[in-house]
PDB file of C-alpha atoms and ligand atoms in Angstrom:
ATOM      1  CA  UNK A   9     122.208  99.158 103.149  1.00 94.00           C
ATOM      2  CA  UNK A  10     121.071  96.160 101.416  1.00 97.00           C
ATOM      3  CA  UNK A  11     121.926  94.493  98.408  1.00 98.00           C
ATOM      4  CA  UNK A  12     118.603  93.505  97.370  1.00 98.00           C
ATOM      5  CA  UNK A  13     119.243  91.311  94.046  1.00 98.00           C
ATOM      6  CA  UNK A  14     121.458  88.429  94.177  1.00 98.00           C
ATOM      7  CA  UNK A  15     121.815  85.304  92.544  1.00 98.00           C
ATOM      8  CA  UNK A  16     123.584  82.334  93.879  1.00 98.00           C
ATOM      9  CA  UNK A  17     124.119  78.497  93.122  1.00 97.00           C
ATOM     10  CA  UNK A  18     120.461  78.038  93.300  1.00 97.00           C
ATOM     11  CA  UNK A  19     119.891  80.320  90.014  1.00 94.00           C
ATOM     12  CA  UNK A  20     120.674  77.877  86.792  1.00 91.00           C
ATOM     13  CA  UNK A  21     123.007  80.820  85.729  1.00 91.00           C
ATOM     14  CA  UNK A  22     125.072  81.152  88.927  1.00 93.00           C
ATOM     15  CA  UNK A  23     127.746  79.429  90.569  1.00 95.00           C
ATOM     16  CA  UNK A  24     128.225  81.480  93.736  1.00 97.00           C
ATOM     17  CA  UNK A  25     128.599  79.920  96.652  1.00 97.00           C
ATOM     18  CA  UNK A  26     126.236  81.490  99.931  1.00 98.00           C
ATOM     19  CA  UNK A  27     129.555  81.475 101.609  1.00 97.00           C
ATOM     20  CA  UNK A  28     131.413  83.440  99.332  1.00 98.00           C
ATOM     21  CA  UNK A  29     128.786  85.972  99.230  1.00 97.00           C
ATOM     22  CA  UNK A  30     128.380  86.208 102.842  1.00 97.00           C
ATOM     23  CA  UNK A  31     131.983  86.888 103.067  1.00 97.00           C
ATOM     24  CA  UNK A  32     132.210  89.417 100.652  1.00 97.00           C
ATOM     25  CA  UNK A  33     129.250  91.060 101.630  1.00 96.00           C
ATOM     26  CA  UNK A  34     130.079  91.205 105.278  1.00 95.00           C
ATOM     27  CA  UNK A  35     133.751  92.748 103.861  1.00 96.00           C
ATOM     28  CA  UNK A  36     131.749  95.730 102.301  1.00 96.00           C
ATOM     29  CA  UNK A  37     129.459  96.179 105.163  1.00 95.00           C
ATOM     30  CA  UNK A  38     126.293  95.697 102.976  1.00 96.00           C
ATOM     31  CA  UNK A  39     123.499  92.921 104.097  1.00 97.00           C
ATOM     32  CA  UNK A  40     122.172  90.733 101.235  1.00 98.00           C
ATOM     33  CA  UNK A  41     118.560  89.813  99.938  1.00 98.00           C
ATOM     34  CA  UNK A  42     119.080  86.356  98.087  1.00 98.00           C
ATOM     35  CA  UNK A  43     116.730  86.615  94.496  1.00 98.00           C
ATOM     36  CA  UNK A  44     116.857  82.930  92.439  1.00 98.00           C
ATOM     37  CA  UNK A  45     115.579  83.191  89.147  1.00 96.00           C
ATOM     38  CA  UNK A  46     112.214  81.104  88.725  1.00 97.00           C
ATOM     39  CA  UNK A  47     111.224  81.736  85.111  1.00 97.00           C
ATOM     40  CA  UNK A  48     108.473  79.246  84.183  1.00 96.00           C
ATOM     41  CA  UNK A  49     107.280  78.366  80.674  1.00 94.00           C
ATOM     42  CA  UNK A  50     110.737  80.225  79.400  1.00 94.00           C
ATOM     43  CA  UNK A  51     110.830  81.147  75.282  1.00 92.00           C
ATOM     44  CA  UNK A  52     113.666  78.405  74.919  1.00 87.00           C
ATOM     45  CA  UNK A  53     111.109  75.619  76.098  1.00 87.00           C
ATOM     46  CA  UNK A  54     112.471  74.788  79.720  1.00 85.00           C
ATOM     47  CA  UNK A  55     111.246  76.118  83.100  1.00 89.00           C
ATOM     48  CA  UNK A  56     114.322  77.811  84.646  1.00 92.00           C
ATOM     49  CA  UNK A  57     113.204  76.723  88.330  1.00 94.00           C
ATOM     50  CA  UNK A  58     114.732  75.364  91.248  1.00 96.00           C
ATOM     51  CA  UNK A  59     114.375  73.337  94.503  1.00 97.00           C
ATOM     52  CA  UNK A  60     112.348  76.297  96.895  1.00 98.00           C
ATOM     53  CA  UNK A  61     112.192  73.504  99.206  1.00 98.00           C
ATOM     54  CA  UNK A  62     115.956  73.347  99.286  1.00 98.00           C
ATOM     55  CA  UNK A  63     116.458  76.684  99.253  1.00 98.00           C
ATOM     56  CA  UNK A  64     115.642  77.731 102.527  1.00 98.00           C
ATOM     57  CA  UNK A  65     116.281  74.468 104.278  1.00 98.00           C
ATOM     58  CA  UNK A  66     119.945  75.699 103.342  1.00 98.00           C
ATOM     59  CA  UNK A  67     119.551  79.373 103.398  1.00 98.00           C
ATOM     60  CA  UNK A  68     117.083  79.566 106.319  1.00 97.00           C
ATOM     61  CA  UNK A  69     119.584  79.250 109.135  1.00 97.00           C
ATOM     62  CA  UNK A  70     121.204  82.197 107.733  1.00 97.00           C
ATOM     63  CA  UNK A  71     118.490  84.831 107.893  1.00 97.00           C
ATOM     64  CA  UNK A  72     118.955  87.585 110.021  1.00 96.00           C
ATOM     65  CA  UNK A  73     118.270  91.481 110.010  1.00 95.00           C
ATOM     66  CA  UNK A  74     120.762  91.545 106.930  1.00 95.00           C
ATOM     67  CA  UNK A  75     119.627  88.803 105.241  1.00 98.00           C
ATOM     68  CA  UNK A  76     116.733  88.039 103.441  1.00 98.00           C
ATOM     69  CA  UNK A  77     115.190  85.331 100.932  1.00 98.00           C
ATOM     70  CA  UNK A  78     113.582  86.412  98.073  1.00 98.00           C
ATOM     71  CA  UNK A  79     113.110  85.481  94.726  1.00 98.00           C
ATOM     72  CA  UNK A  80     113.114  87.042  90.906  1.00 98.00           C
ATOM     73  CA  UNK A  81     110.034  85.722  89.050  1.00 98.00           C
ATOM     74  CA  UNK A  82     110.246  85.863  85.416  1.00 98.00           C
ATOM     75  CA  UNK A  83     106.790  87.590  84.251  1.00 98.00           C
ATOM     76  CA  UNK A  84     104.661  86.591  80.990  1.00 97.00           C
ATOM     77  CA  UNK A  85     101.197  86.222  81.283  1.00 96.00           C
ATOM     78  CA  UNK A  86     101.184  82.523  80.705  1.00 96.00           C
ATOM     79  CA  UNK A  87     102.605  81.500  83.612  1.00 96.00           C
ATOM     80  CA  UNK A  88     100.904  84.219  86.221  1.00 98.00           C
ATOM     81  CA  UNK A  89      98.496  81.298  87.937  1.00 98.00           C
ATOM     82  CA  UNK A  90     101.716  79.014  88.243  1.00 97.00           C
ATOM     83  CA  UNK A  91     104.064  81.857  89.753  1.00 98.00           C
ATOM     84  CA  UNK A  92     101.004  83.010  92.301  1.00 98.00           C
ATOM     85  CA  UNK A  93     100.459  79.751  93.749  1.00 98.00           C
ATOM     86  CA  UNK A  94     104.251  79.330  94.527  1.00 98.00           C
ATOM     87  CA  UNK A  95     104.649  82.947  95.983  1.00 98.00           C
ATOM     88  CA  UNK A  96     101.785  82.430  98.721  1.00 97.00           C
ATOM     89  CA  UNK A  97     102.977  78.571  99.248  1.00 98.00           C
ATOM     90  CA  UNK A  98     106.621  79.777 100.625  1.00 98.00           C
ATOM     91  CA  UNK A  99     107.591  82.718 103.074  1.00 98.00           C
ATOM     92  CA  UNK A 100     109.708  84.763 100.440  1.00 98.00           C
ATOM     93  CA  UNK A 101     110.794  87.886 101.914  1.00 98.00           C
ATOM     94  CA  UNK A 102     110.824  89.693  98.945  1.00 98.00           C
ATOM     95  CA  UNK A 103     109.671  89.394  95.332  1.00 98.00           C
ATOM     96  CA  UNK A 104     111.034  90.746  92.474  1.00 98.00           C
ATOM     97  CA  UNK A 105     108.911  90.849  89.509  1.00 98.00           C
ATOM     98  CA  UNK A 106     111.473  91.125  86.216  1.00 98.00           C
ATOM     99  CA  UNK A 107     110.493  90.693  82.159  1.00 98.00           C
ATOM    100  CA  UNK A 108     113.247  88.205  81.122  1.00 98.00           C
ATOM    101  CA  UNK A 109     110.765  87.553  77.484  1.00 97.00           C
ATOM    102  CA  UNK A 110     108.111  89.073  75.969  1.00 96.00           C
ATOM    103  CA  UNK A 111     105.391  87.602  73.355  1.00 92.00           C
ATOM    104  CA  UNK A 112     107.629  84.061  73.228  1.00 93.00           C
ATOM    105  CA  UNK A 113     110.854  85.834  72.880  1.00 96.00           C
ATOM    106  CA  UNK A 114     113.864  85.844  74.872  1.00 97.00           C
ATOM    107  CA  UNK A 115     115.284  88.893  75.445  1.00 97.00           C
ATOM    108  CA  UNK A 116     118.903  87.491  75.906  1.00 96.00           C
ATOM    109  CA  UNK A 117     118.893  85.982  72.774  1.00 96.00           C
ATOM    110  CA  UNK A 118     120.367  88.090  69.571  1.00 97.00           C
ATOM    111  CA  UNK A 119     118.054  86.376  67.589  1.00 97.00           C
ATOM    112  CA  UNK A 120     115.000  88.548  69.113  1.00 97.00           C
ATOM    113  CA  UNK A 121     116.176  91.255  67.383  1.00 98.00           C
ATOM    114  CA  UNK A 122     117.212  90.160  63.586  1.00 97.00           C
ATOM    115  CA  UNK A 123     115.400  91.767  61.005  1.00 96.00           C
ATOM    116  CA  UNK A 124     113.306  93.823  63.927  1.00 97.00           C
ATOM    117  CA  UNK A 125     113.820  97.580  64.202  1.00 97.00           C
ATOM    118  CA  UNK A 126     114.212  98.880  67.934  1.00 98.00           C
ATOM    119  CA  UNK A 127     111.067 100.560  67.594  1.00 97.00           C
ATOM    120  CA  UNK A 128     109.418  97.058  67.079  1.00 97.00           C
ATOM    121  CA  UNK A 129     110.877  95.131  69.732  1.00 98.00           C
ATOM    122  CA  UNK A 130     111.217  97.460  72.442  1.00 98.00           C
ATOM    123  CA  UNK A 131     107.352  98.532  72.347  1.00 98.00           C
ATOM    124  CA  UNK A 132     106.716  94.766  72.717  1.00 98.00           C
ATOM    125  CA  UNK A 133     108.944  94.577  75.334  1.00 98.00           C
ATOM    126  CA  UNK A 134     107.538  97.685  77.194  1.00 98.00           C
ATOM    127  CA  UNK A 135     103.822  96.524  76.178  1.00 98.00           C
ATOM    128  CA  UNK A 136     104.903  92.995  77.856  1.00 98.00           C
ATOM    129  CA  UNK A 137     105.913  94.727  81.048  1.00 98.00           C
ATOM    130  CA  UNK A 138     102.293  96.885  81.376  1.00 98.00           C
ATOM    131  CA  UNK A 139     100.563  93.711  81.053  1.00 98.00           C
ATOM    132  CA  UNK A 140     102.461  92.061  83.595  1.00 98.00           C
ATOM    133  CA  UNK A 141     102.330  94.785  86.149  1.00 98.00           C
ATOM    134  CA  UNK A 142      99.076  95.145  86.134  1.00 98.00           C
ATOM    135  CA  UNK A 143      98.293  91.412  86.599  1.00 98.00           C
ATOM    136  CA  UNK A 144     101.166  90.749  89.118  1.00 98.00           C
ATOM    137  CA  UNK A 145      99.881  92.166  91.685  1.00 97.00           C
ATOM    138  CA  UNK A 146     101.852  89.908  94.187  1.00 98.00           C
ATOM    139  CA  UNK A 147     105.224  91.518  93.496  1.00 98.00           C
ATOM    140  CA  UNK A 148     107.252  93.905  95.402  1.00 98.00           C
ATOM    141  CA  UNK A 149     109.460  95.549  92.691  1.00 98.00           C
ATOM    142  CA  UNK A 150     109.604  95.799  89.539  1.00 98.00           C
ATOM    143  CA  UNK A 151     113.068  94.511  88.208  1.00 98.00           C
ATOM    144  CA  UNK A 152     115.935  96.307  86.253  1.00 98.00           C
ATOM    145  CA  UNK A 153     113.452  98.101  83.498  1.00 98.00           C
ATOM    146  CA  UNK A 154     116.487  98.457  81.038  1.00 98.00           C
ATOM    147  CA  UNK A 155     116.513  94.609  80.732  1.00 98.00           C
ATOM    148  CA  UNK A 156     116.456  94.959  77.370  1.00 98.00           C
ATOM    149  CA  UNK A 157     119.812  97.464  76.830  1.00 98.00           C
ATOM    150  CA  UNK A 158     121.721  94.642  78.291  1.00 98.00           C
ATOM    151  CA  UNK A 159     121.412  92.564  75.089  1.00 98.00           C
ATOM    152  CA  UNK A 160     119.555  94.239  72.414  1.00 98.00           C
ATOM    153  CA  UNK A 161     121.964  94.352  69.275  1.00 98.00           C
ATOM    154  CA  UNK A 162     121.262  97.905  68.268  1.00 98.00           C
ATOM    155  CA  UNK A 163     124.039 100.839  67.909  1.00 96.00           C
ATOM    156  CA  UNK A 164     121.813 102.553  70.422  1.00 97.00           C
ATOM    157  CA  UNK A 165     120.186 100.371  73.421  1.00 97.00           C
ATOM    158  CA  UNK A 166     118.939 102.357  75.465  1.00 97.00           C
ATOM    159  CA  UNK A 167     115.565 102.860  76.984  1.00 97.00           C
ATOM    160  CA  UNK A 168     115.495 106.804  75.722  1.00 97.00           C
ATOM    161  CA  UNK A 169     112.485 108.146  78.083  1.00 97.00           C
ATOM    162  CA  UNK A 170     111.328 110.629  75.615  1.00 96.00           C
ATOM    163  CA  UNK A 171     111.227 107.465  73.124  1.00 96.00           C
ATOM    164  CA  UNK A 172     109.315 105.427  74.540  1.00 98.00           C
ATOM    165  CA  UNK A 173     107.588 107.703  77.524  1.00 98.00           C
ATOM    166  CA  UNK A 174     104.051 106.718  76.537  1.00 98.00           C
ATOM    167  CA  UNK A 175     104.717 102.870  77.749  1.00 98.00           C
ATOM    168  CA  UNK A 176     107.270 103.738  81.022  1.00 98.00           C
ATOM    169  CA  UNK A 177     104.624 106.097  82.253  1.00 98.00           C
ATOM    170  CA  UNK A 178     102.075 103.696  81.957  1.00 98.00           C
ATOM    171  CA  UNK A 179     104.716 101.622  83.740  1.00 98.00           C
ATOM    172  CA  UNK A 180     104.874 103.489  86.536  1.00 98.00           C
ATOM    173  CA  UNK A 181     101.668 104.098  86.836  1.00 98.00           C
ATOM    174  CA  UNK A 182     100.327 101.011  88.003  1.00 98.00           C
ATOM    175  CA  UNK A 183     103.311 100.674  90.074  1.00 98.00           C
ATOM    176  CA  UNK A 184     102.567 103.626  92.093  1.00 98.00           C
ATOM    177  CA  UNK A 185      98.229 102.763  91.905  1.00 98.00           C
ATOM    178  CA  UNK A 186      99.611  99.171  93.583  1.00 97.00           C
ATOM    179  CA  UNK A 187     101.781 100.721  95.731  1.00 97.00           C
ATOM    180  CA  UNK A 188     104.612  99.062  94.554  1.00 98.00           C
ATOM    181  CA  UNK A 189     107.864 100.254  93.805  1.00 98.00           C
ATOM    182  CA  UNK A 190     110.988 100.350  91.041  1.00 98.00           C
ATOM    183  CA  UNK A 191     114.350  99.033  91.201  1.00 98.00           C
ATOM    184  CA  UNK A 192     117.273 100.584  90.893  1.00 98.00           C
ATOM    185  CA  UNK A 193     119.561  97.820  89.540  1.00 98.00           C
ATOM    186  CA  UNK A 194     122.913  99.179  89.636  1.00 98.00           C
ATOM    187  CA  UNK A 195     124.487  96.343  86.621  1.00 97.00           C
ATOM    188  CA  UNK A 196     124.706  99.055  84.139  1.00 97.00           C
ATOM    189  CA  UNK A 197     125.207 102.322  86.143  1.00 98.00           C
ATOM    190  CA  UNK A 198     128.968 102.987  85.164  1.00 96.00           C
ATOM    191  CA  UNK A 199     127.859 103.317  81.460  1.00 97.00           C
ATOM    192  CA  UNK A 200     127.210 107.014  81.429  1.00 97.00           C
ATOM    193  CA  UNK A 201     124.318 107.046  79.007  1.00 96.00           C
ATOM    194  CA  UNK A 202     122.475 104.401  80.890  1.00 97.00           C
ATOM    195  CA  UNK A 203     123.120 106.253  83.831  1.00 98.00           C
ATOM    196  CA  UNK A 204     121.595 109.579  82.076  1.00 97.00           C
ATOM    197  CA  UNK A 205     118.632 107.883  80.453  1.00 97.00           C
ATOM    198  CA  UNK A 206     117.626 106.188  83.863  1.00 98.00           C
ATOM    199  CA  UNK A 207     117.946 109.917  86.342  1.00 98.00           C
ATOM    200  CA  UNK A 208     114.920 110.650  83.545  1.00 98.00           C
ATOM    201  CA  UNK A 209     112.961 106.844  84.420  1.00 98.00           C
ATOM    202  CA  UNK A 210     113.487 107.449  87.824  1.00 98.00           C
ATOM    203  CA  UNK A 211     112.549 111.249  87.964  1.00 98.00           C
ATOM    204  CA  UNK A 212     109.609 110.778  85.906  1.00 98.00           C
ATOM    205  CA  UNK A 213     109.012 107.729  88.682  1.00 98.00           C
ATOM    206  CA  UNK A 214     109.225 110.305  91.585  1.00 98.00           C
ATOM    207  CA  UNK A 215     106.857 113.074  89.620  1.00 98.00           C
ATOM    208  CA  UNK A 216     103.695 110.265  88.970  1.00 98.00           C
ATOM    209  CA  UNK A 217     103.858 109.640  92.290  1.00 98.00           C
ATOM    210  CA  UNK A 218     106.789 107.162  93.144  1.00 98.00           C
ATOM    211  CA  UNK A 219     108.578 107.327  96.446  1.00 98.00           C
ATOM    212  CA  UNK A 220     110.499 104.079  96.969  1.00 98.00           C
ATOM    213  CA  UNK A 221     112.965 102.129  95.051  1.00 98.00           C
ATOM    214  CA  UNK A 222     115.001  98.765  96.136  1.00 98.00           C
ATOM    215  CA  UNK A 223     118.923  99.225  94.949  1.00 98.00           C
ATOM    216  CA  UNK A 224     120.063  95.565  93.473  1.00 98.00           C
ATOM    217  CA  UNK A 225     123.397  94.308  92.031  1.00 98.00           C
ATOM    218  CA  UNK A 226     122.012  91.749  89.984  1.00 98.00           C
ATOM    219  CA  UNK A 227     125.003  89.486  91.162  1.00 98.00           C
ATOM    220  CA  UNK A 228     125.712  86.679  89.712  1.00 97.00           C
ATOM    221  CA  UNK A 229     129.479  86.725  91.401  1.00 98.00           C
ATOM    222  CA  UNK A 230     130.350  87.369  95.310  1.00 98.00           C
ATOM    223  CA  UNK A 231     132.703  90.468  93.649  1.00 97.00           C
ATOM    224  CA  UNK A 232     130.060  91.902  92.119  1.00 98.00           C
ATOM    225  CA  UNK A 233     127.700  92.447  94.916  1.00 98.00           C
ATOM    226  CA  UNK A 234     127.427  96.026  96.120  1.00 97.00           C
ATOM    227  CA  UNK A 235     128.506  97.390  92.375  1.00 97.00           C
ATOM    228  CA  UNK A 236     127.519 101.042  92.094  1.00 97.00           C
ATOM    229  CA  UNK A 237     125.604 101.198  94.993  1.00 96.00           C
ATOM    230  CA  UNK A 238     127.191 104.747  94.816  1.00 96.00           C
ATOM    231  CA  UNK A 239     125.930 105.615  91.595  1.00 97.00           C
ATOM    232  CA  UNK A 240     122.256 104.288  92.523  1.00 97.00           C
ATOM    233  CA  UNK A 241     122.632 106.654  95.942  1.00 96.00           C
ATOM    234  CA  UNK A 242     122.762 109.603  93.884  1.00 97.00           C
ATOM    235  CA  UNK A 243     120.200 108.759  91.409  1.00 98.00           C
ATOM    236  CA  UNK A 244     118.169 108.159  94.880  1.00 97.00           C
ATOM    237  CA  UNK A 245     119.583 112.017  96.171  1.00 97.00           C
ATOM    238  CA  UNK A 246     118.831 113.439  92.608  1.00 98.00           C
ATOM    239  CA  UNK A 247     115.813 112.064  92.126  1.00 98.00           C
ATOM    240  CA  UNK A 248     114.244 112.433  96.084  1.00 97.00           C
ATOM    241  CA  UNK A 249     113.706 109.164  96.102  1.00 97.00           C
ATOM    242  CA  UNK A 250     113.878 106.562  99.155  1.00 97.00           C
ATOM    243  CA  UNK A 251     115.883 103.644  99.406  1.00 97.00           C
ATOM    244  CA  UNK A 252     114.145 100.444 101.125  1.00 98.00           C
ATOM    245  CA  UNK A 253     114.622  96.761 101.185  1.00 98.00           C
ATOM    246  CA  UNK A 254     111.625  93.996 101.842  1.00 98.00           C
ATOM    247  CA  UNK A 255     111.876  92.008 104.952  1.00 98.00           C
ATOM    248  CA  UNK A 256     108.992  89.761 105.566  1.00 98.00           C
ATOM    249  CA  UNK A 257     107.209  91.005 102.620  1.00 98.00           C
ATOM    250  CA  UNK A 258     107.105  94.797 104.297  1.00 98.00           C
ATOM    251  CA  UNK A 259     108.893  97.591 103.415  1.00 98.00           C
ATOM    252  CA  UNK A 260     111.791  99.284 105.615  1.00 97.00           C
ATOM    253  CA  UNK A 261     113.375 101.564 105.059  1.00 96.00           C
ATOM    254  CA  UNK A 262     117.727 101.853 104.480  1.00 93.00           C
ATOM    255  CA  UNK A 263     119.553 105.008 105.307  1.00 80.00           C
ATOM    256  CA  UNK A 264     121.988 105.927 102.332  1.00 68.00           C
ATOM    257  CA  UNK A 265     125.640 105.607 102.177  1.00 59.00           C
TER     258      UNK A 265
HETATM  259 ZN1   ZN B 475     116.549  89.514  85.848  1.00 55.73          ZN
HETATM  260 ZN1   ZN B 476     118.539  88.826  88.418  1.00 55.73          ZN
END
């Protein structure tokens, strides 16, 4: 199996060390795609980028069958021309396609969501992400869809299905029509609601027509990689859904645990 989100020194908002997560990784028996965060034209004013150049003159010599390069673009639709042109200039294995903000506003940032009701900011989050699927069409997954329950400051975060079906359908939807597929990142699996809420994303994923999904830790720390890779198998087993990893920008498939 792969681990196919990871963030290392690279990403502004990581200090792991390749080395560390090699180690680990290889500890675990898991390979590792490698996902830096580019988010260009970001809400707070700066371009979270970093040296691609670098990247895999340091990270090249590593790549093997269990080890990819990828990258996590940050989607808005300002920025789609800028984020095109650097995924065809470099030979990314794999790109992950996440919604970090939506209409100028960051979704880490508590402030998003003062004086907002859920209903409010979550449709403009999910009408964000339809916009950006549909123009992205140089992505291979779609990143953790429950961004937003990470850091919304509601008593209830999550990304009910019945709630908001109209907009995760519509989701999907162009996934499957540009054969693309969903992760499965595994950061908030051991909360039992998320965990609930997303066997209905991903089952609703499977009946419109969706077959694959990538499984990703979202690691920002060597520990971390692998989390709940259990926990996304059985969503995976529950949901008949196929686990793959991108190598070279194609599909393969991974066998599960
Ligand atoms: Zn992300
Ligand atoms: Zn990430």
């Amino acid at each position: 199996m792969i681990d196919s989100h990871i963030h290392t020194e690279f990403s502004a908002d990581s200090e792991m060390k390749l080395y560390n997560g090699l180690e680990h990784s290889r500890k675990i028996g898991l390979g590792m795609t490698i996902t830096e965060h580019l988010d260009l034209k970001f809400p707070t004013g700066t371009d979270f980028a970093f040296d691609i150049d670098k990247y895999f003159n340091e990270y090249g010599k590593y790549k093997s069958s269990n080890f990819m390069l990828g990258i996590e673009i940050g989607m808005q639709e300002i920025c789609l021309e800028e984020n095109r042109t650097i995924i065809n200039k470099y030979p990314f294995d794999y790109i992950i396609g996440s919604i970090h903000a939506s209409n100028g506003a960051d979704i880490f940032n508590p402030k998003t969501y003062q004086g907002k009701t859920k209903k409010e900011v979550f449709e403009q989050y999910f009408s964000s992400m339809v916009d950006c699927v549909k123009q992205y069409d140089f992505i291979d997954s779609l990143g953790h869809i429950d961004y937003i329950s990470r850091y919304a400051t509601y008593n209830d975060n999550e990304i009910h299905y019945h709630e908001f079906k109209e907009y995760i359908d519509e989701v999907i939807k162009v996934i499957v029509y540009n054969e693309k597929v969903m992760e499965i990142n595994t950061r908030r699996l051991n909360n039992v609601d998320a965990y609930n809420n997303l066997i209905d994303v991903y089952s609703a994923y499977k009946q419109l027509g969706g077959k694959y999904v990538t499984i990703g830790s979202d690691a920002h720390h060597a520990e971390d990689i692998g989390n709940n890779f259990m926990l996304a198998n059985r969503i995976c087993e529950i949901c008949n859904l196929k686990p793959v990893y991108f190598k070279n920008r194609k599909m393969e498939l991974m066998s599960l645990f």
